PDB file of C-alpha atoms in Angstrom:
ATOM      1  CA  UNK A 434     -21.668 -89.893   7.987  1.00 84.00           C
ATOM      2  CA  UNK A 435     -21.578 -93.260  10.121  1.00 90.00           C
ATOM      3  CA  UNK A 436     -18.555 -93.854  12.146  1.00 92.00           C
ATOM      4  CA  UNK A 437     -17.981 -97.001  14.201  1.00 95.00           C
ATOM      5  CA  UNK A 438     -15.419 -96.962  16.687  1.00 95.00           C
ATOM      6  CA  UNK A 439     -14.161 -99.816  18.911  1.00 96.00           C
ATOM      7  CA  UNK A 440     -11.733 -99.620  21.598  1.00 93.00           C
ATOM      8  CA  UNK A 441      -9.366-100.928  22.801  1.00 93.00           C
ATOM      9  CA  UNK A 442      -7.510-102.026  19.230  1.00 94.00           C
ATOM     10  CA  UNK A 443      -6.410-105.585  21.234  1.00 96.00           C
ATOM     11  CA  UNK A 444      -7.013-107.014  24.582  1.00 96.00           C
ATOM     12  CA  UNK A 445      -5.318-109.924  26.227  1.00 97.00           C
ATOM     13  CA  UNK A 446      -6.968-111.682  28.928  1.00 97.00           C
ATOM     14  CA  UNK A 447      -6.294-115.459  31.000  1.00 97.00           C
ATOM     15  CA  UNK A 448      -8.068-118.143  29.971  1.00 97.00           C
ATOM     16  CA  UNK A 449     -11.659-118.411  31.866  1.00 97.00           C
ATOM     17  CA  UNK A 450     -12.468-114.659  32.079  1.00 97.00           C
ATOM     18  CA  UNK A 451     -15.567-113.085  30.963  1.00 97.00           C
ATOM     19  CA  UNK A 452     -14.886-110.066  28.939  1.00 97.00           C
ATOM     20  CA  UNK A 453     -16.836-107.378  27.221  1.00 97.00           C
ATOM     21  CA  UNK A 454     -15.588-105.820  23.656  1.00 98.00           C
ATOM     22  CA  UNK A 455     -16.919-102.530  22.932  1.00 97.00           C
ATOM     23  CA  UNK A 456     -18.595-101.121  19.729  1.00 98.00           C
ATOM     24  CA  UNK A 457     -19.764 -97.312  19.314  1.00 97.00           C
ATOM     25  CA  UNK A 458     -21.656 -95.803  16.488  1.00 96.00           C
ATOM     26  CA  UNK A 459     -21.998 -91.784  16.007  1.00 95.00           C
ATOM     27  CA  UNK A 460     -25.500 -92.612  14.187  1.00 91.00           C
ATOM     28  CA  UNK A 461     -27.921 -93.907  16.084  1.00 90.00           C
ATOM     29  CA  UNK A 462     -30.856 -94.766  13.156  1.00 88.00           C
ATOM     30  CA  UNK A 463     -29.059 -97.791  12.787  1.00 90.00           C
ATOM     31  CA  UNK A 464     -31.276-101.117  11.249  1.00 88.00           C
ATOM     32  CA  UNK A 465     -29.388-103.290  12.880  1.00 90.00           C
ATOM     33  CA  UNK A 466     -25.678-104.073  14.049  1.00 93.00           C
ATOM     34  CA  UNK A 467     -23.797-107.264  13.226  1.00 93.00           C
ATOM     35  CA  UNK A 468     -20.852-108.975  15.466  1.00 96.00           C
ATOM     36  CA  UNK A 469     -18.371-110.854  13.315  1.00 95.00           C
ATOM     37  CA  UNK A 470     -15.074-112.838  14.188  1.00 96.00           C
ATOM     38  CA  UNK A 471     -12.159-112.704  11.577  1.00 94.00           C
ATOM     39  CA  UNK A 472      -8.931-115.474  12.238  1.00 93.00           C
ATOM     40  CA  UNK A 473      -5.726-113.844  10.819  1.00 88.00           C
ATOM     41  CA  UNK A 474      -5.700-114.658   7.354  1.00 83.00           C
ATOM     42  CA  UNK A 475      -9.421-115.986   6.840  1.00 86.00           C
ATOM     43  CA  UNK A 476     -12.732-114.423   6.258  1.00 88.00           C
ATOM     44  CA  UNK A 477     -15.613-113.201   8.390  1.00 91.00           C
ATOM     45  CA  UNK A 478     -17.742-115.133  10.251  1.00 92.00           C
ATOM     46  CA  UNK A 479     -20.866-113.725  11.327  1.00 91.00           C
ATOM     47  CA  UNK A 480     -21.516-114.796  14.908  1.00 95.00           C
ATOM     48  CA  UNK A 481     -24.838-111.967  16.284  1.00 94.00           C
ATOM     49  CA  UNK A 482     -26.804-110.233  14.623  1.00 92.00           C
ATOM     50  CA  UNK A 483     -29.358-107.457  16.664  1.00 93.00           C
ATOM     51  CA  UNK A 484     -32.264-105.529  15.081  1.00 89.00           C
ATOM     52  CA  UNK A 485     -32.438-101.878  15.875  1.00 89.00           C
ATOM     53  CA  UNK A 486     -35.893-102.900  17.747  1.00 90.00           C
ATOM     54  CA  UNK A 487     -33.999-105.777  20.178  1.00 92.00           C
ATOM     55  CA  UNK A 488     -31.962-105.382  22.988  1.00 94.00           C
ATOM     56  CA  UNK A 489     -29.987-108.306  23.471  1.00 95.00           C
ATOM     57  CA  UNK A 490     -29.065-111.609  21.276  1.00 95.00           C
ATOM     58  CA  UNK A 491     -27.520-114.687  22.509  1.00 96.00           C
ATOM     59  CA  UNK A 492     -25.635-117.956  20.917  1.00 94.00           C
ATOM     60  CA  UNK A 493     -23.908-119.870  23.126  1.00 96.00           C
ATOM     61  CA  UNK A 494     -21.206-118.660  25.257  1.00 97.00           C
ATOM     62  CA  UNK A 495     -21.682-115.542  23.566  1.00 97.00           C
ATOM     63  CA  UNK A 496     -24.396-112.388  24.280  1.00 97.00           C
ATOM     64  CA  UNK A 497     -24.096-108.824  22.053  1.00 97.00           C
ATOM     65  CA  UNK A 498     -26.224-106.404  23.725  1.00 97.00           C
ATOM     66  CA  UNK A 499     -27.767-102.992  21.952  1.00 97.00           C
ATOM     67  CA  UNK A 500     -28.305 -99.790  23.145  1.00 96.00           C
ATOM     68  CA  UNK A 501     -29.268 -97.631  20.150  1.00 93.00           C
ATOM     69  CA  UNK A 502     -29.880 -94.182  21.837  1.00 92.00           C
ATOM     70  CA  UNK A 503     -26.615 -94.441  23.385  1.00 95.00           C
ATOM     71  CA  UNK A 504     -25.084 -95.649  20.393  1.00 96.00           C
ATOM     72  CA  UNK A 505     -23.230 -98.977  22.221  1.00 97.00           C
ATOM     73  CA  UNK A 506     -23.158-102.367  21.613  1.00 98.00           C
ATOM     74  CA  UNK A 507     -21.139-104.689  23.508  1.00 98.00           C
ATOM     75  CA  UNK A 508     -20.526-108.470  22.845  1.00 98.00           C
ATOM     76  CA  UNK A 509     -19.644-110.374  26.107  1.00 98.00           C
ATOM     77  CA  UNK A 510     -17.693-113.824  25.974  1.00 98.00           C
ATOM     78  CA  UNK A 511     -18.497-115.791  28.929  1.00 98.00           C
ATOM     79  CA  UNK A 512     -15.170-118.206  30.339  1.00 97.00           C
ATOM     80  CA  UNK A 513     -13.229-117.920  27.311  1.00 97.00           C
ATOM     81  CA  UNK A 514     -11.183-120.023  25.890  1.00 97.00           C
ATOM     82  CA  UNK A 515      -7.890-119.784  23.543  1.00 96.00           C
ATOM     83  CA  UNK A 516     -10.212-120.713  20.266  1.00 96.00           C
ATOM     84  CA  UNK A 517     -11.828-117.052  21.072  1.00 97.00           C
ATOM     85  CA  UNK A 518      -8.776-116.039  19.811  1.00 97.00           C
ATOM     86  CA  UNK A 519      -9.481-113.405  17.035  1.00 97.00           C
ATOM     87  CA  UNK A 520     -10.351-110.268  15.835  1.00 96.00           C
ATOM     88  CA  UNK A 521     -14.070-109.071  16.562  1.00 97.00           C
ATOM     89  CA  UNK A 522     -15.658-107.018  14.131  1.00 96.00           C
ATOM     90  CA  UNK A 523     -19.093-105.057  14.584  1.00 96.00           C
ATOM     91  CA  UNK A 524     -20.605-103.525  11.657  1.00 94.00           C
ATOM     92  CA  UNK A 525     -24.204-101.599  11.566  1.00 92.00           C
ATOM     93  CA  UNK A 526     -27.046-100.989   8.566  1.00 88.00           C
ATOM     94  CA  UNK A 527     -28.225 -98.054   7.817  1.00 80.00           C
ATOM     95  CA  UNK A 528     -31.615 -98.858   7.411  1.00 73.00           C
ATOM     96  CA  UNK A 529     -33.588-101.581   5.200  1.00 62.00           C
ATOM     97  CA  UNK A 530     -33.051-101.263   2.143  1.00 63.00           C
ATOM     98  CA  UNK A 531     -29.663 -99.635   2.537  1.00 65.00           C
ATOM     99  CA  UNK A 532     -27.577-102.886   2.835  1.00 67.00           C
ATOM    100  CA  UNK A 533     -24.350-101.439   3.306  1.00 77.00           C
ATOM    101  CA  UNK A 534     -22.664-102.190   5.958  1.00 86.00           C
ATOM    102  CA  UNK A 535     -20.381 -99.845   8.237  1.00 90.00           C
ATOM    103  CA  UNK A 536     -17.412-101.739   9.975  1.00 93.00           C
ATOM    104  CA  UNK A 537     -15.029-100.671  13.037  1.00 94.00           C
ATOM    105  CA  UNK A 538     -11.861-101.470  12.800  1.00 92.00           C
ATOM    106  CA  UNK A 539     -12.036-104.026  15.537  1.00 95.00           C
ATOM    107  CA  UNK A 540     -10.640-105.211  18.506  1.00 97.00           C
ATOM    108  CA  UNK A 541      -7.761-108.087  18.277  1.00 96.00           C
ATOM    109  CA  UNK A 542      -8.498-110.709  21.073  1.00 98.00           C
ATOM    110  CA  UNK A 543      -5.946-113.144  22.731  1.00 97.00           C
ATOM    111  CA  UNK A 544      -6.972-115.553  24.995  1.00 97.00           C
ATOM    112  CA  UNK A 545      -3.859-116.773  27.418  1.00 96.00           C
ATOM    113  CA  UNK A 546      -3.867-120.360  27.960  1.00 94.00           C
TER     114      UNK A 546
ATOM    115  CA  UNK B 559     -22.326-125.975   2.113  1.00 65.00           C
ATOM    116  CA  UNK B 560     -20.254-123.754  -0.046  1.00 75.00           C
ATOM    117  CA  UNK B 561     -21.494-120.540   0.472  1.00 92.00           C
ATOM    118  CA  UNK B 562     -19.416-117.467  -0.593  1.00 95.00           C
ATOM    119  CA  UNK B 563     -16.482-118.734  -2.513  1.00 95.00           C
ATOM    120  CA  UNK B 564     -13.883-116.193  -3.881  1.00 96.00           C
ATOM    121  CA  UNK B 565     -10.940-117.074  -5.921  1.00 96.00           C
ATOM    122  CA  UNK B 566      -8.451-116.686  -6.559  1.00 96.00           C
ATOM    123  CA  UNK B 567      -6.749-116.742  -2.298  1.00 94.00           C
ATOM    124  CA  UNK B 568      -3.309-114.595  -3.127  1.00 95.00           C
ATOM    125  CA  UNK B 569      -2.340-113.034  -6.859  1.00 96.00           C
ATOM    126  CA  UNK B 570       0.613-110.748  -7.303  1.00 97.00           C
ATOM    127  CA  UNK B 571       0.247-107.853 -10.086  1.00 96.00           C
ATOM    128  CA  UNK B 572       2.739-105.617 -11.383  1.00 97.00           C
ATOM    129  CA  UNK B 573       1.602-101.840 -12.105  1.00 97.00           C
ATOM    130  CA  UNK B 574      -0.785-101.756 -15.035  1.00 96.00           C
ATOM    131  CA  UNK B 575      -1.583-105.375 -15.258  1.00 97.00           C
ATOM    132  CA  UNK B 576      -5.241-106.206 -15.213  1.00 96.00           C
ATOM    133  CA  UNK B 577      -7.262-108.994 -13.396  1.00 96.00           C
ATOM    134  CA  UNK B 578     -11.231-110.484 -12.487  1.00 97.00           C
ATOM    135  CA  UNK B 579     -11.721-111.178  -9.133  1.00 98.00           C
ATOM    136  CA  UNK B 580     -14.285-114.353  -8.864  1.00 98.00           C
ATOM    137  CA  UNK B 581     -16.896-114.238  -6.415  1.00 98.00           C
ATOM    138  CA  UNK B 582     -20.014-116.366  -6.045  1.00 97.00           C
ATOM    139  CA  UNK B 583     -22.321-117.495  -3.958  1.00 96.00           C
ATOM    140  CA  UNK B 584     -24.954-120.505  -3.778  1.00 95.00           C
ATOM    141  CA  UNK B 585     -27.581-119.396  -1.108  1.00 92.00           C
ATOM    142  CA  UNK B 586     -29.559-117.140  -3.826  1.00 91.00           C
ATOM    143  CA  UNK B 587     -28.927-114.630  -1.969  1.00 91.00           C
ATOM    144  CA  UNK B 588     -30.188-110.781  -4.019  1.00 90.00           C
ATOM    145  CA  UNK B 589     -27.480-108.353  -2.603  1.00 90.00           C
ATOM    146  CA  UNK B 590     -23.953-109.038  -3.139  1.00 93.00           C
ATOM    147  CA  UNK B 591     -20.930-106.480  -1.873  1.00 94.00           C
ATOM    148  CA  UNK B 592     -17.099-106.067  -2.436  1.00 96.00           C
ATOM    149  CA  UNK B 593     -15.633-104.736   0.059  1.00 96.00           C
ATOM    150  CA  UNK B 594     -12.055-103.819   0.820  1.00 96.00           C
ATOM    151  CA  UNK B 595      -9.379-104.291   3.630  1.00 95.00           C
ATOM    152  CA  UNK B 596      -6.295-102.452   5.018  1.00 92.00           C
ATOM    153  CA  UNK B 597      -4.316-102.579   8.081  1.00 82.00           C
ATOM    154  CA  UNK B 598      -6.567-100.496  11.085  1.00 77.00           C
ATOM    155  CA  UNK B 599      -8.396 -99.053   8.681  1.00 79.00           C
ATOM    156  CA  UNK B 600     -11.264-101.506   8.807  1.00 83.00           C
ATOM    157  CA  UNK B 601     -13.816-102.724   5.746  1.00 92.00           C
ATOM    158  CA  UNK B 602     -14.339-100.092   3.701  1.00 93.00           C
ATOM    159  CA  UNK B 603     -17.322-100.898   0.615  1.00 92.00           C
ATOM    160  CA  UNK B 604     -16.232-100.543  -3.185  1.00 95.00           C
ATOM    161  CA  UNK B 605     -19.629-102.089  -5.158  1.00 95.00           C
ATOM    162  CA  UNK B 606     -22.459-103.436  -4.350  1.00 92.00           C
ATOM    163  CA  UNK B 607     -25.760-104.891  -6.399  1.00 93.00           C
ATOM    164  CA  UNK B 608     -28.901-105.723  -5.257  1.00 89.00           C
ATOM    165  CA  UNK B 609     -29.783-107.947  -7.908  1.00 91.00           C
ATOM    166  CA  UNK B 610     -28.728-109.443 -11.555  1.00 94.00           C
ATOM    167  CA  UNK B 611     -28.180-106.803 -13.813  1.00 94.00           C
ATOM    168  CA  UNK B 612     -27.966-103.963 -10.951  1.00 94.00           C
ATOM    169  CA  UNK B 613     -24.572-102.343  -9.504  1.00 95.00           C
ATOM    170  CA  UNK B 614     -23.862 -99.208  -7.510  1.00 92.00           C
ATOM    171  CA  UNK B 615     -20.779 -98.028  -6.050  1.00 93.00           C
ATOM    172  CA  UNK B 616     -19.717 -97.924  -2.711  1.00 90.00           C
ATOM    173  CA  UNK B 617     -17.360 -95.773  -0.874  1.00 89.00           C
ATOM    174  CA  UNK B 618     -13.988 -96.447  -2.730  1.00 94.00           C
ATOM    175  CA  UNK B 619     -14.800 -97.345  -6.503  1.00 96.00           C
ATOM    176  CA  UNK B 620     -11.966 -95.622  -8.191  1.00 96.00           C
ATOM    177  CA  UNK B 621     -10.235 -97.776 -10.343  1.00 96.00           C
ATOM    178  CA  UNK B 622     -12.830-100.962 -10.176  1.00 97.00           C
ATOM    179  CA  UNK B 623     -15.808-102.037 -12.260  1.00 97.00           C
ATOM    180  CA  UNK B 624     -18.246-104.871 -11.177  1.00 97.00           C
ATOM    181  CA  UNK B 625     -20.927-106.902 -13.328  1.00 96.00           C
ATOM    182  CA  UNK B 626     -23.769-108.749 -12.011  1.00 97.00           C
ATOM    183  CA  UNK B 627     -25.191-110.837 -14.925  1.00 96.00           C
ATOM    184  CA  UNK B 628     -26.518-113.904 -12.485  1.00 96.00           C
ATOM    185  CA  UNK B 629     -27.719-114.209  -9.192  1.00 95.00           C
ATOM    186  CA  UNK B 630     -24.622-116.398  -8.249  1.00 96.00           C
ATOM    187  CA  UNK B 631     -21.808-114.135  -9.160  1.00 97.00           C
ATOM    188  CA  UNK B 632     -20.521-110.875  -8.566  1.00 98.00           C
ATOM    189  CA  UNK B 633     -16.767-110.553 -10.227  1.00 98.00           C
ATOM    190  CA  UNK B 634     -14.553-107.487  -9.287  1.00 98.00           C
ATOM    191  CA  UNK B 635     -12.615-105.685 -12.326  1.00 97.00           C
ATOM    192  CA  UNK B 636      -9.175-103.979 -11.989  1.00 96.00           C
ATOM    193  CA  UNK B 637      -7.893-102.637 -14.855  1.00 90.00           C
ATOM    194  CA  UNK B 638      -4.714-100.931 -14.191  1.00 94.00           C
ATOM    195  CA  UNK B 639      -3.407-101.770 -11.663  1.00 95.00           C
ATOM    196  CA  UNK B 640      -1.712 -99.754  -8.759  1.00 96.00           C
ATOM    197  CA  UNK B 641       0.131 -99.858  -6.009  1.00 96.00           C
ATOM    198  CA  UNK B 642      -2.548 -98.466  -3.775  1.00 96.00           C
ATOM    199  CA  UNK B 643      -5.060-101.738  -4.697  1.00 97.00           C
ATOM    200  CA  UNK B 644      -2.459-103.153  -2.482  1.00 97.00           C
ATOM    201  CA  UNK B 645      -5.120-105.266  -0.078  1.00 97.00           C
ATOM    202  CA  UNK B 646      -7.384-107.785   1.086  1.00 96.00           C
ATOM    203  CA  UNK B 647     -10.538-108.138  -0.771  1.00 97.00           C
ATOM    204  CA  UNK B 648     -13.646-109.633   0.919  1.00 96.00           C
ATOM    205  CA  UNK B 649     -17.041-110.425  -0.852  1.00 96.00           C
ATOM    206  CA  UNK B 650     -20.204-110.958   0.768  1.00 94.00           C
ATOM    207  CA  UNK B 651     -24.123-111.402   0.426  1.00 92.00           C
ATOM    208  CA  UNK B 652     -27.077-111.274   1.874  1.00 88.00           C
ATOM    209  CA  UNK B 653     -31.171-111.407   2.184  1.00 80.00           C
ATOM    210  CA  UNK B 654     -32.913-108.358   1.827  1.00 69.00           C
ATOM    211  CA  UNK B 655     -36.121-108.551   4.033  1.00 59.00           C
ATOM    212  CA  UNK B 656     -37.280-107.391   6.892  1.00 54.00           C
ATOM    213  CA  UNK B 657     -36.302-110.238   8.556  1.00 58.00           C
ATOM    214  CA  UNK B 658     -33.510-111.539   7.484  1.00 63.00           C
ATOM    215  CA  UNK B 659     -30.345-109.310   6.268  1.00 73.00           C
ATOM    216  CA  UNK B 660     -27.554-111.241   7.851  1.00 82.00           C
ATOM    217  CA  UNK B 661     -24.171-110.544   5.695  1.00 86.00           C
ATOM    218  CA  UNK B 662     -22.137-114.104   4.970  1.00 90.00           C
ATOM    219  CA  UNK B 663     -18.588-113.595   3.631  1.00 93.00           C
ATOM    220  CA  UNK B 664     -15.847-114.949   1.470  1.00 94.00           C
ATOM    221  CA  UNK B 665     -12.269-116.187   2.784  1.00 94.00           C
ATOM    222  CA  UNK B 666     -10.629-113.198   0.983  1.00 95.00           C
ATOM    223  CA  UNK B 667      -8.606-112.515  -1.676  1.00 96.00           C
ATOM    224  CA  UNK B 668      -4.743-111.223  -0.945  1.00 95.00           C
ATOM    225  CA  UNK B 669      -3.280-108.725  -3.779  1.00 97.00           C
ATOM    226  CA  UNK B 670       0.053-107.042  -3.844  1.00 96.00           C
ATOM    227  CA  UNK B 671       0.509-104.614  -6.673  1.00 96.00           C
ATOM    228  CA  UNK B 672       4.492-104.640  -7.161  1.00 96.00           C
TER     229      UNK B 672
END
């Protein structure tokens, strides 16, 4: 059975920092892993999404990298800002045609102005 | 650009009451998912479909039944409800293809069974 795992639960850092959030996954025949940002009380918002074939996605301030025979991903937030604010979720697929998704529990973000 | 919309945002049930929670979506997508959320304990999936007239369950089912009659909407059955529904319902879609399987979600539905 798939088990996700990210650590640390929350993480504070200053305004400006880069910082790198941490996803693990026990299996790695993964299809692909997605990165999503919750604000307390809202939905998800998907923000990356990396095929089990890539390495590496980018959008913006924002890269999620892939290493499936570890079975890491990390998603690094260049000078960040107090909107980064949030919980980050990262979720993988089994494999195509599976569509469920596994989810950690994430990691609670605070950005201090 | 609507996308997934899920109503309704907070409902309060007392034991044994029944309720539909509305979910749809407007981006055609095939698969549709309910999942559910409590406090560190992450998403956790209770039905999914992968098109109209096709369901299967997820990991936590028990005491839930789903429908899938259109492409657009996916509600979510309780119908007795307990206290351990207590939670934070989120649906989703997405493609199925080998390109594209990117998972959009709702805002969320908040129960409390009292």
């Amino acid at each position: 059975k798939q088990e996700v795992t990210q650590i640390p639960a929350a993480l504070s850092v200053p305004e400006g920092e880069n910082l790198v959030l941490n996803c693990s996954f026990t299996d790695s025949a993964i299809y692909n892993l997605q990165w999503f940002r919750q604000d307390p009380g809202k939905g998800l918002t998907s923000l990356l999404l990396i095929q089990s074939s890539q390495r590496e996605q980018t959008s913006g301030r924002l890269n999620a990298s892939l290493d499936k025979s570890s079975g890491r991903s990390t998603l690094y937030i260049a000078a960040s800002q107090p909107g980064d604010s949030a919980t980050y979720l990262c979720a993988v697929r089994a494999n195509f045609g599976n569509e469920k998704l596994t989810f950690g529990t994430g990691t609670r973000l605070t950005i201090i102005p | 650009n609507a996308g997934v919309t899920q109503t309704p945002k907070f409902r309060i049930l007392k034991i044994g009451q029944s309720m539909t929670l509305q979910c749809t979506q407007d981006m055609n997508h095939n698969y549709m998912y309910w999942y559910r959320q409590d406090p560190g304990m992450g998403l956790k999936l209770i039905y999914y479909s992968v098109g109209a007239g096709i369901t299967d369950k997820g990991e936590v089912p028990n005491g839930y039944n789903v429908s899938r009659s259109t492409t657009e909407d996916f509600p979510l059955r309780l119908e007795l409800a307990a206290p351990s529904q207590t939670s934070v319902y989120f649906c989703a879609s997405s493609y199925s293809s080998l390109t594209n399987t990117e998972a959009f979600f709702g805002q969320g539905t908040r129960l409390t069974v009292v």
